[in-house]
Amino acid sequence: MRGVVLEGPPEESAGSSGAAAEGAGALVVDDLEVRDPGPGEVAVEIRAAGLCHSDLSVIDGTIPFPRPVVLGHEGAGVVEAVGEGVRHVAPGDHVALSTVANCGACAACASGRPTMCRRSIGRPTRPFARGGHQLYNFASTSAFAGHTVVGAVQAVRIPRDVPFPSAALLGCSVLTGVGAVLNRARVGQGESVVVIGAGGVGLNVLQGARIAGAGQVIAVDANPEKEALAARFGATAFVDASSADDLVAAVGELLPAGADHVFECVGRTELVSTAVDVLGRGGQAVLLGLPAVDARASFAPASLFLDKSVLGCRYGSSRPQRDLALYADLYVQGRLLLDELVSTVRPVEEFAKAAEEARTGQVARAVLTF
């Protein structure tokens, strides 16, 4: 089986494919093995997987994670087998995968907050093997492999007319971006929204704002070539982010009273301060970008006394079994854009090229196929 790994050169094998990260880079290998699903688990043949910056952050060490590990967390495919007790999906079903392997029984799950389940955060298992050695999974998913095993709660059945490259993006960038708008910020009709960063997550924040019925929706990015795509997803205006001072001034001209909602989708600490600066009274800044774990941001605490808020948001504060199915239906209805997010589709053998495109911001989303 094929995937992405960092422990020496790949060896010839008739096994499967997967992507495992260890060290400074990732190698595509052909000799991965994955165990059968146990009780409450689902085996999935991966057909497509989105390449997210979180995967790159594991490779470069921004996200500390045990290694060797099979990467990928944004995937879609076909159910191959189910373990004991699984009833909601069956072999042959098309599914999109969630990274939230929540337990379903703790206080957080019972209150409808599965992203806060402590069992859904970290706790990697080692369902893969290569050359007699076990490898970790990433984000409970490991979608950069021809076959994977996930918790049953992570597999969500989707309509067969959703193409796999588009369906794969539901599991991370769409859940994160659209969910941040609808679930965490709860943007209301006519409210103003500023989105800093028009990458994969930022574009989904834009279309989440459109779906929510927001009024002015301003996209901010340092790459002016993203203006047309941002408008396609719901931006009513575009601001060049080359200079933080110019950014604040430009947004101020468009929103003299400040923004109701600002979403920081880049992960640069200086932009947290910028997000707070462009808020209006009672506004809220939602942080979606992922800086290094030891990074620190600063802003004037006095600026919050006008009822401003700074909110964190994990995975769009989503309920994946509900939200993935909802977003797939919105796609079928033509209300949610997925195909337009896919900038390039490459076989997993071209992982290095896809990673470079993602790292340099050449694409909204690169998708790997198996």
GROMACS .gro file of C-alpha atoms in nm:
model
  370
    1MET     CA    1   0.000   0.000   0.000
    2ARG     CA    2   0.124   0.352  -0.077
    3GLY     CA    3   0.163   0.653   0.156
    4VAL     CA    4   0.412   0.925   0.281
    5VAL     CA    5   0.701   0.804   0.537
    6LEU     CA    6   1.039   0.931   0.670
    7GLU     CA    7   1.260   0.637   0.750
    8GLY     CA    8   1.496   0.563   0.470
    9PRO     CA    9   1.433   0.493   0.101
   10PRO     CA   10   1.117   0.306   0.000
   11GLU     CA   11   1.151  -0.065  -0.059
   12GLU     CA   12   0.995  -0.272  -0.337
   13SER     CA   13   0.677  -0.438  -0.217
   14ALA     CA   14   0.337  -0.551  -0.336
   15GLY     CA   15   0.177  -0.399  -0.029
   16SER     CA   16  -0.020  -0.075  -0.010
   17SER     CA   17   0.073   0.295  -0.033
   18GLY     CA   18   0.094   0.556   0.243
   19ALA     CA   19   0.265   0.880   0.349
   20ALA     CA   20   0.462   0.874   0.672
   21ALA     CA   21   0.655   1.168   0.812
   22GLU     CA   22   0.975   1.144   1.013
   23GLY     CA   23   1.242   1.413   1.016
   24ALA     CA   24   1.258   1.696   0.768
   25GLY     CA   25   1.075   1.543   0.475
   26ALA     CA   26   0.841   1.271   0.362
   27LEU     CA   27   0.888   0.977   0.129
   28VAL     CA   28   0.631   0.789  -0.073
   29VAL     CA   29   0.655   0.420   0.005
   30ASP     CA   30   0.485   0.110  -0.132
   31ASP     CA   31   0.519  -0.135   0.155
   32LEU     CA   32   0.275  -0.015   0.419
   33GLU     CA   33   0.046  -0.261   0.590
   34VAL     CA   34  -0.266  -0.178   0.790
   35ARG     CA   35  -0.450  -0.402   1.033
   36ASP     CA   36  -0.813  -0.511   1.000
   37PRO     CA   37  -1.083  -0.302   1.169
   38GLY     CA   38  -1.169  -0.396   1.526
   39PRO     CA   39  -1.498  -0.340   1.711
   40GLY     CA   40  -1.631   0.009   1.642
   41GLU     CA   41  -1.390   0.069   1.354
   42VAL     CA   42  -1.415   0.105   0.977
   43ALA     CA   43  -1.165   0.011   0.706
   44VAL     CA   44  -1.164   0.258   0.417
   45GLU     CA   45  -1.004   0.247   0.075
   46ILE     CA   46  -0.884   0.604   0.027
   47ARG     CA   47  -0.962   0.748  -0.314
   48ALA     CA   48  -0.855   1.109  -0.256
   49ALA     CA   49  -0.689   1.315   0.019
   50GLY     CA   50  -0.638   1.689   0.051
   51LEU     CA   51  -0.293   1.820   0.136
   52CYS     CA   52  -0.331   2.060   0.428
   53HIS     CA   53  -0.072   2.285   0.590
   54SER     CA   54  -0.117   2.086   0.910
   55ASP     CA   55   0.045   1.789   0.732
   56LEU     CA   56   0.337   2.010   0.631
   57SER     CA   57   0.359   2.140   0.987
   58VAL     CA   58   0.420   1.788   1.115
   59ILE     CA   59   0.700   1.745   0.862
   60ASP     CA   60   0.875   2.069   0.956
   61GLY     CA   61   0.817   2.022   1.329
   62THR     CA   62   0.573   2.310   1.383
   63ILE     CA   63   0.328   2.048   1.512
   64PRO     CA   64   0.512   1.808   1.745
   65PHE     CA   65   0.401   1.452   1.671
   66PRO     CA   66   0.547   1.107   1.737
   67ARG     CA   67   0.724   0.948   1.444
   68PRO     CA   68   0.731   0.755   1.218
   69VAL     CA   69   0.375   0.848   1.123
   70VAL     CA   70   0.148   0.804   0.823
   71LEU     CA   71   0.025   1.153   0.736
   72GLY     CA   72  -0.299   1.289   0.593
   73HIS     CA   73  -0.622   1.387   0.765
   74GLU     CA   74  -0.850   1.514   0.489
   75GLY     CA   75  -0.977   1.210   0.302
   76ALA     CA   76  -1.264   1.038   0.124
   77GLY     CA   77  -1.309   0.689  -0.007
   78VAL     CA   78  -1.509   0.367  -0.004
   79VAL     CA   79  -1.585   0.151   0.298
   80GLU     CA   80  -1.410  -0.185   0.266
   81ALA     CA   81  -1.512  -0.351   0.591
   82VAL     CA   82  -1.666  -0.265   0.926
   83GLY     CA   83  -1.593  -0.394   1.272
   84GLU     CA   84  -1.834  -0.538   1.522
   85GLY     CA   85  -2.111  -0.301   1.626
   86VAL     CA   86  -2.089  -0.066   1.327
   87ARG     CA   87  -2.431  -0.009   1.169
   88HIS     CA   88  -2.438   0.338   1.013
   89VAL     CA   89  -2.205   0.255   0.721
   90ALA     CA   90  -2.154  -0.064   0.522
   91PRO     CA   91  -1.904  -0.195   0.265
   92GLY     CA   92  -1.940  -0.006  -0.061
   93ASP     CA   93  -2.060   0.319   0.097
   94HIS     CA   94  -1.889   0.641  -0.008
   95VAL     CA   95  -1.762   0.827   0.298
   96ALA     CA   96  -1.583   1.146   0.397
   97LEU     CA   97  -1.358   1.120   0.700
   98SER     CA   98  -1.350   1.334   1.012
   99THR     CA   99  -1.041   1.364   1.230
  100VAL     CA  100  -1.251   1.377   1.547
  101ALA     CA  101  -1.236   1.029   1.698
  102ASN     CA  102  -1.450   1.128   1.994
  103CYS     CA  103  -1.572   0.875   2.249
  104GLY     CA  104  -1.941   0.969   2.238
  105ALA     CA  105  -1.989   0.921   2.612
  106CYS     CA  106  -1.804   1.196   2.802
  107ALA     CA  107  -1.952   1.526   2.920
  108ALA     CA  108  -1.823   1.712   2.614
  109CYS     CA  109  -1.975   1.460   2.372
  110ALA     CA  110  -2.301   1.450   2.567
  111SER     CA  111  -2.327   1.830   2.544
  112GLY     CA  112  -2.280   1.827   2.165
  113ARG     CA  113  -1.915   1.937   2.168
  114PRO     CA  114  -1.727   1.639   2.023
  115THR     CA  115  -1.426   1.853   1.929
  116MET     CA  116  -1.365   1.904   2.301
  117CYS     CA  117  -1.368   1.531   2.381
  118ARG     CA  118  -1.033   1.456   2.542
  119ARG     CA  119  -1.012   1.124   2.359
  120SER     CA  120  -1.038   1.308   2.026
  121ILE     CA  121  -0.723   1.511   2.085
  122GLY     CA  122  -0.388   1.342   2.035
  123ARG     CA  123  -0.376   0.982   2.158
  124PRO     CA  124  -0.232   0.842   1.831
  125THR     CA  125  -0.252   0.469   1.772
  126ARG     CA  126  -0.028   0.253   1.555
  127PRO     CA  127  -0.246   0.063   1.307
  128PHE     CA  128   0.021   0.062   1.035
  129ALA     CA  129   0.336  -0.143   0.994
  130ARG     CA  130   0.634  -0.129   0.760
  131GLY     CA  131   0.919  -0.373   0.756
  132GLY     CA  132   0.805  -0.522   1.085
  133HIS     CA  133   0.792  -0.183   1.262
  134GLN     CA  134   0.474  -0.005   1.372
  135LEU     CA  135   0.387   0.347   1.252
  136TYR     CA  136   0.156   0.600   1.412
  137ASN     CA  137  -0.155   0.741   1.252
  138PHE     CA  138  -0.202   1.117   1.223
  139ALA     CA  139  -0.515   1.296   1.346
  140SER     CA  140  -0.673   0.953   1.393
  141THR     CA  141  -0.706   0.933   1.015
  142SER     CA  142  -0.387   0.888   0.805
  143ALA     CA  143  -0.555   0.963   0.474
  144PHE     CA  144  -0.224   0.958   0.282
  145ALA     CA  145  -0.250   0.584   0.249
  146GLY     CA  146  -0.427   0.363   0.001
  147HIS     CA  147  -0.614   0.200   0.291
  148THR     CA  148  -0.672   0.315   0.647
  149VAL     CA  149  -0.865   0.225   0.961
  150VAL     CA  150  -1.069   0.487   1.150
  151GLY     CA  151  -1.316   0.497   1.435
  152ALA     CA  152  -1.672   0.440   1.319
  153VAL     CA  153  -1.772   0.789   1.436
  154GLN     CA  154  -1.522   0.934   1.186
  155ALA     CA  155  -1.679   0.782   0.874
  156VAL     CA  156  -1.973   0.982   0.738
  157ARG     CA  157  -2.173   0.851   0.443
  158ILE     CA  158  -2.202   1.098   0.155
  159PRO     CA  159  -2.396   1.097  -0.175
  160ARG     CA  160  -2.229   0.903  -0.455
  161ASP     CA  161  -2.247   1.203  -0.689
  162VAL     CA  162  -1.992   1.399  -0.481
  163PRO     CA  163  -1.653   1.347  -0.656
  164PHE     CA  164  -1.388   1.203  -0.425
  165PRO     CA  165  -1.135   1.490  -0.472
  166SER     CA  166  -1.406   1.737  -0.368
  167ALA     CA  167  -1.547   1.515  -0.094
  168ALA     CA  168  -1.203   1.483   0.066
  169LEU     CA  169  -1.197   1.853   0.147
  170LEU     CA  170  -1.512   1.826   0.355
  171GLY     CA  171  -1.316   1.660   0.634
  172CYS     CA  172  -1.087   1.950   0.725
  173SER     CA  173  -1.084   2.282   0.539
  174VAL     CA  174  -1.463   2.290   0.489
  175LEU     CA  175  -1.551   2.173   0.840
  176THR     CA  176  -1.300   2.419   0.985
  177GLY     CA  177  -1.386   2.724   0.776
  178VAL     CA  178  -1.761   2.694   0.730
  179GLY     CA  179  -1.801   2.554   1.081
  180ALA     CA  180  -1.613   2.847   1.235
  181VAL     CA  181  -1.870   3.082   1.083
  182LEU     CA  182  -2.186   2.885   1.155
  183ASN     CA  183  -2.096   2.710   1.482
  184ARG     CA  184  -1.837   2.921   1.662
  185ALA     CA  185  -1.890   3.281   1.553
  186ARG     CA  186  -2.256   3.229   1.461
  187VAL     CA  187  -2.247   3.509   1.209
  188GLY     CA  188  -2.586   3.673   1.167
  189GLN     CA  189  -2.756   3.807   0.857
  190GLY     CA  190  -2.621   4.143   0.748
  191GLU     CA  191  -2.320   4.134   0.983
  192SER     CA  192  -1.975   4.232   0.857
  193VAL     CA  193  -1.695   3.979   0.821
  194VAL     CA  194  -1.320   4.017   0.758
  195VAL     CA  195  -1.123   3.707   0.657
  196ILE     CA  196  -0.743   3.733   0.687
  197GLY     CA  197  -0.592   3.476   0.452
  198ALA     CA  198  -0.765   3.346   0.140
  199GLY     CA  199  -0.619   2.996   0.140
  200GLY     CA  200  -0.813   2.672   0.175
  201VAL     CA  201  -0.959   2.754   0.518
  202GLY     CA  202  -1.009   3.123   0.442
  203LEU     CA  203  -1.207   3.049   0.126
  204ASN     CA  204  -1.437   2.827   0.331
  205VAL     CA  205  -1.482   3.102   0.588
  206LEU     CA  206  -1.584   3.328   0.299
  207GLN     CA  207  -1.844   3.086   0.173
  208GLY     CA  208  -1.960   3.018   0.527
  209ALA     CA  209  -2.024   3.392   0.562
  210ARG     CA  210  -2.214   3.388   0.232
  211ILE     CA  211  -2.427   3.094   0.345
  212ALA     CA  212  -2.494   3.271   0.678
  213GLY     CA  213  -2.621   3.580   0.493
  214ALA     CA  214  -2.346   3.818   0.604
  215GLY     CA  215  -2.345   4.171   0.464
  216GLN     CA  216  -2.000   4.307   0.382
  217VAL     CA  217  -1.744   4.027   0.352
  218ILE     CA  218  -1.385   4.144   0.310
  219ALA     CA  219  -1.109   3.907   0.204
  220VAL     CA  220  -0.753   4.001   0.303
  221ASP     CA  221  -0.448   3.843   0.140
  222ALA     CA  222  -0.098   3.940   0.030
  223ASN     CA  223  -0.149   3.774  -0.309
  224PRO     CA  224  -0.367   3.992  -0.536
  225GLU     CA  225  -0.418   3.699  -0.772
  226LYS     CA  226  -0.655   3.551  -0.514
  227GLU     CA  227  -0.905   3.834  -0.551
  228ALA     CA  228  -1.117   3.670  -0.822
  229LEU     CA  229  -1.137   3.337  -0.638
  230ALA     CA  230  -1.223   3.512  -0.311
  231ALA     CA  231  -1.509   3.691  -0.487
  232ARG     CA  232  -1.631   3.358  -0.624
  233PHE     CA  233  -1.657   3.223  -0.271
  234GLY     CA  234  -1.840   3.524  -0.129
  235ALA     CA  235  -1.607   3.822  -0.076
  236THR     CA  236  -1.764   4.159  -0.152
  237ALA     CA  237  -1.426   4.336  -0.131
  238PHE     CA  238  -1.057   4.247  -0.135
  239VAL     CA  239  -0.773   4.412   0.060
  240ASP     CA  240  -0.400   4.373  -0.008
  241ALA     CA  241  -0.231   4.254   0.312
  242SER     CA  242   0.126   4.341   0.215
  243SER     CA  243   0.143   4.594   0.500
  244ALA     CA  244  -0.034   4.556   0.835
  245ASP     CA  245  -0.077   4.934   0.866
  246ASP     CA  246  -0.223   4.959   0.517
  247LEU     CA  247  -0.447   4.661   0.595
  248VAL     CA  248  -0.598   4.828   0.901
  249ALA     CA  249  -0.648   5.154   0.712
  250ALA     CA  250  -0.804   4.983   0.411
  251VAL     CA  251  -1.046   4.782   0.622
  252GLY     CA  252  -1.125   5.096   0.819
  253GLU     CA  253  -1.231   5.274   0.501
  254LEU     CA  254  -1.465   4.989   0.412
  255LEU     CA  255  -1.594   4.941   0.769
  256PRO     CA  256  -1.566   5.275   0.955
  257ALA     CA  257  -1.733   5.130   1.265
  258GLY     CA  258  -1.516   4.819   1.259
  259ALA     CA  259  -1.598   4.458   1.178
  260ASP     CA  260  -1.846   4.237   1.359
  261HIS     CA  261  -1.630   3.930   1.295
  262VAL     CA  262  -1.264   3.883   1.198
  263PHE     CA  263  -1.121   3.540   1.115
  264GLU     CA  264  -0.742   3.497   1.126
  265CYS     CA  265  -0.664   3.204   0.894
  266VAL     CA  266  -0.287   3.241   0.846
  267GLY     CA  267  -0.136   3.153   1.183
  268ARG     CA  268   0.094   3.456   1.213
  269THR     CA  269   0.099   3.602   1.562
  270GLU     CA  270   0.122   3.963   1.443
  271LEU     CA  271  -0.207   3.916   1.260
  272VAL     CA  272  -0.382   3.838   1.588
  273SER     CA  273  -0.317   4.196   1.694
  274THR     CA  274  -0.435   4.315   1.353
  275ALA     CA  275  -0.755   4.114   1.388
  276VAL     CA  276  -0.832   4.281   1.720
  277ASP     CA  277  -0.748   4.625   1.576
  278VAL     CA  278  -1.010   4.603   1.299
  279LEU     CA  279  -1.292   4.484   1.525
  280GLY     CA  280  -1.581   4.712   1.604
  281ARG     CA  281  -1.754   4.737   1.939
  282GLY     CA  282  -1.884   4.401   2.047
  283GLY     CA  283  -1.691   4.231   1.766
  284GLN     CA  284  -1.513   3.901   1.788
  285ALA     CA  285  -1.190   3.770   1.642
  286VAL     CA  286  -1.180   3.397   1.570
  287LEU     CA  287  -0.834   3.239   1.547
  288LEU     CA  288  -0.807   2.956   1.292
  289GLY     CA  289  -0.446   2.978   1.171
  290LEU     CA  290  -0.198   2.748   1.343
  291PRO     CA  291   0.124   2.911   1.471
  292ALA     CA  292   0.403   2.722   1.645
  293VAL     CA  293   0.297   2.578   1.981
  294ASP     CA  294   0.533   2.811   2.169
  295ALA     CA  295   0.437   3.125   1.973
  296ARG     CA  296   0.299   3.424   2.164
  297ALA     CA  297   0.071   3.700   2.037
  298SER     CA  298   0.013   4.042   2.188
  299PHE     CA  299  -0.253   4.310   2.174
  300ALA     CA  300  -0.373   4.593   2.397
  301PRO     CA  301  -0.601   4.444   2.665
  302ALA     CA  302  -0.780   4.780   2.692
  303SER     CA  303  -0.910   4.726   2.340
  304LEU     CA  304  -1.128   4.441   2.468
  305PHE     CA  305  -1.318   4.663   2.712
  306LEU     CA  306  -1.555   4.756   2.431
  307ASP     CA  307  -1.697   4.404   2.454
  308LYS     CA  308  -1.456   4.266   2.197
  309SER     CA  309  -1.371   3.896   2.216
  310VAL     CA  310  -1.086   3.674   2.099
  311LEU     CA  311  -1.202   3.317   2.036
  312GLY     CA  312  -1.017   2.999   1.964
  313CYS     CA  313  -1.182   2.744   1.739
  314ARG     CA  314  -1.092   2.377   1.699
  315TYR     CA  315  -1.210   2.209   1.381
  316GLY     CA  316  -1.495   2.452   1.323
  317SER     CA  317  -1.654   2.362   1.660
  318SER     CA  318  -1.822   2.099   1.445
  319ARG     CA  319  -2.037   1.795   1.499
  320PRO     CA  320  -1.888   1.594   1.214
  321GLN     CA  321  -2.163   1.333   1.174
  322ARG     CA  322  -2.414   1.614   1.138
  323ASP     CA  323  -2.205   1.877   0.962
  324LEU     CA  324  -2.028   1.661   0.702
  325ALA     CA  325  -2.361   1.527   0.581
  326LEU     CA  326  -2.510   1.878   0.581
  327TYR     CA  327  -2.225   2.027   0.379
  328ALA     CA  328  -2.236   1.740   0.130
  329ASP     CA  329  -2.607   1.811   0.079
  330LEU     CA  330  -2.537   2.183   0.036
  331TYR     CA  331  -2.285   2.091  -0.234
  332VAL     CA  332  -2.542   1.878  -0.417
  333GLN     CA  333  -2.786   2.173  -0.395
  334GLY     CA  334  -2.524   2.404  -0.548
  335ARG     CA  335  -2.500   2.621  -0.237
  336LEU     CA  336  -2.153   2.512  -0.121
  337LEU     CA  337  -1.849   2.518  -0.349
  338LEU     CA  338  -1.613   2.221  -0.342
  339ASP     CA  339  -1.488   2.161  -0.697
  340GLU     CA  340  -1.358   2.518  -0.708
  341LEU     CA  341  -1.136   2.451  -0.404
  342VAL     CA  342  -0.941   2.182  -0.587
  343SER     CA  343  -0.652   2.356  -0.762
  344THR     CA  344  -0.461   2.046  -0.864
  345VAL     CA  345  -0.503   1.669  -0.844
  346ARG     CA  346  -0.187   1.459  -0.833
  347PRO     CA  347  -0.113   1.092  -0.778
  348VAL     CA  348   0.044   1.028  -0.439
  349GLU     CA  349   0.375   0.957  -0.616
  350GLU     CA  350   0.393   1.334  -0.680
  351PHE     CA  351   0.359   1.419  -0.310
  352ALA     CA  352   0.677   1.628  -0.305
  353LYS     CA  353   0.556   1.848  -0.590
  354ALA     CA  354   0.211   1.890  -0.435
  355ALA     CA  355   0.370   1.977  -0.100
  356GLU     CA  356   0.584   2.247  -0.260
  357GLU     CA  357   0.279   2.397  -0.433
  358ALA     CA  358   0.093   2.404  -0.102
  359ARG     CA  359   0.391   2.541   0.092
  360THR     CA  360   0.441   2.832  -0.149
  361GLY     CA  361   0.071   2.917  -0.171
  362GLN     CA  362   0.041   2.832  -0.540
  363VAL     CA  363  -0.283   2.642  -0.485
  364ALA     CA  364  -0.602   2.668  -0.280
  365ARG     CA  365  -0.588   2.293  -0.220
  366ALA     CA  366  -0.381   2.017  -0.373
  367VAL     CA  367  -0.545   1.675  -0.373
  368LEU     CA  368  -0.366   1.340  -0.384
  369THR     CA  369  -0.523   1.033  -0.544
  370PHE     CA  370  -0.452   0.665  -0.484
   0.00000   0.00000   0.00000
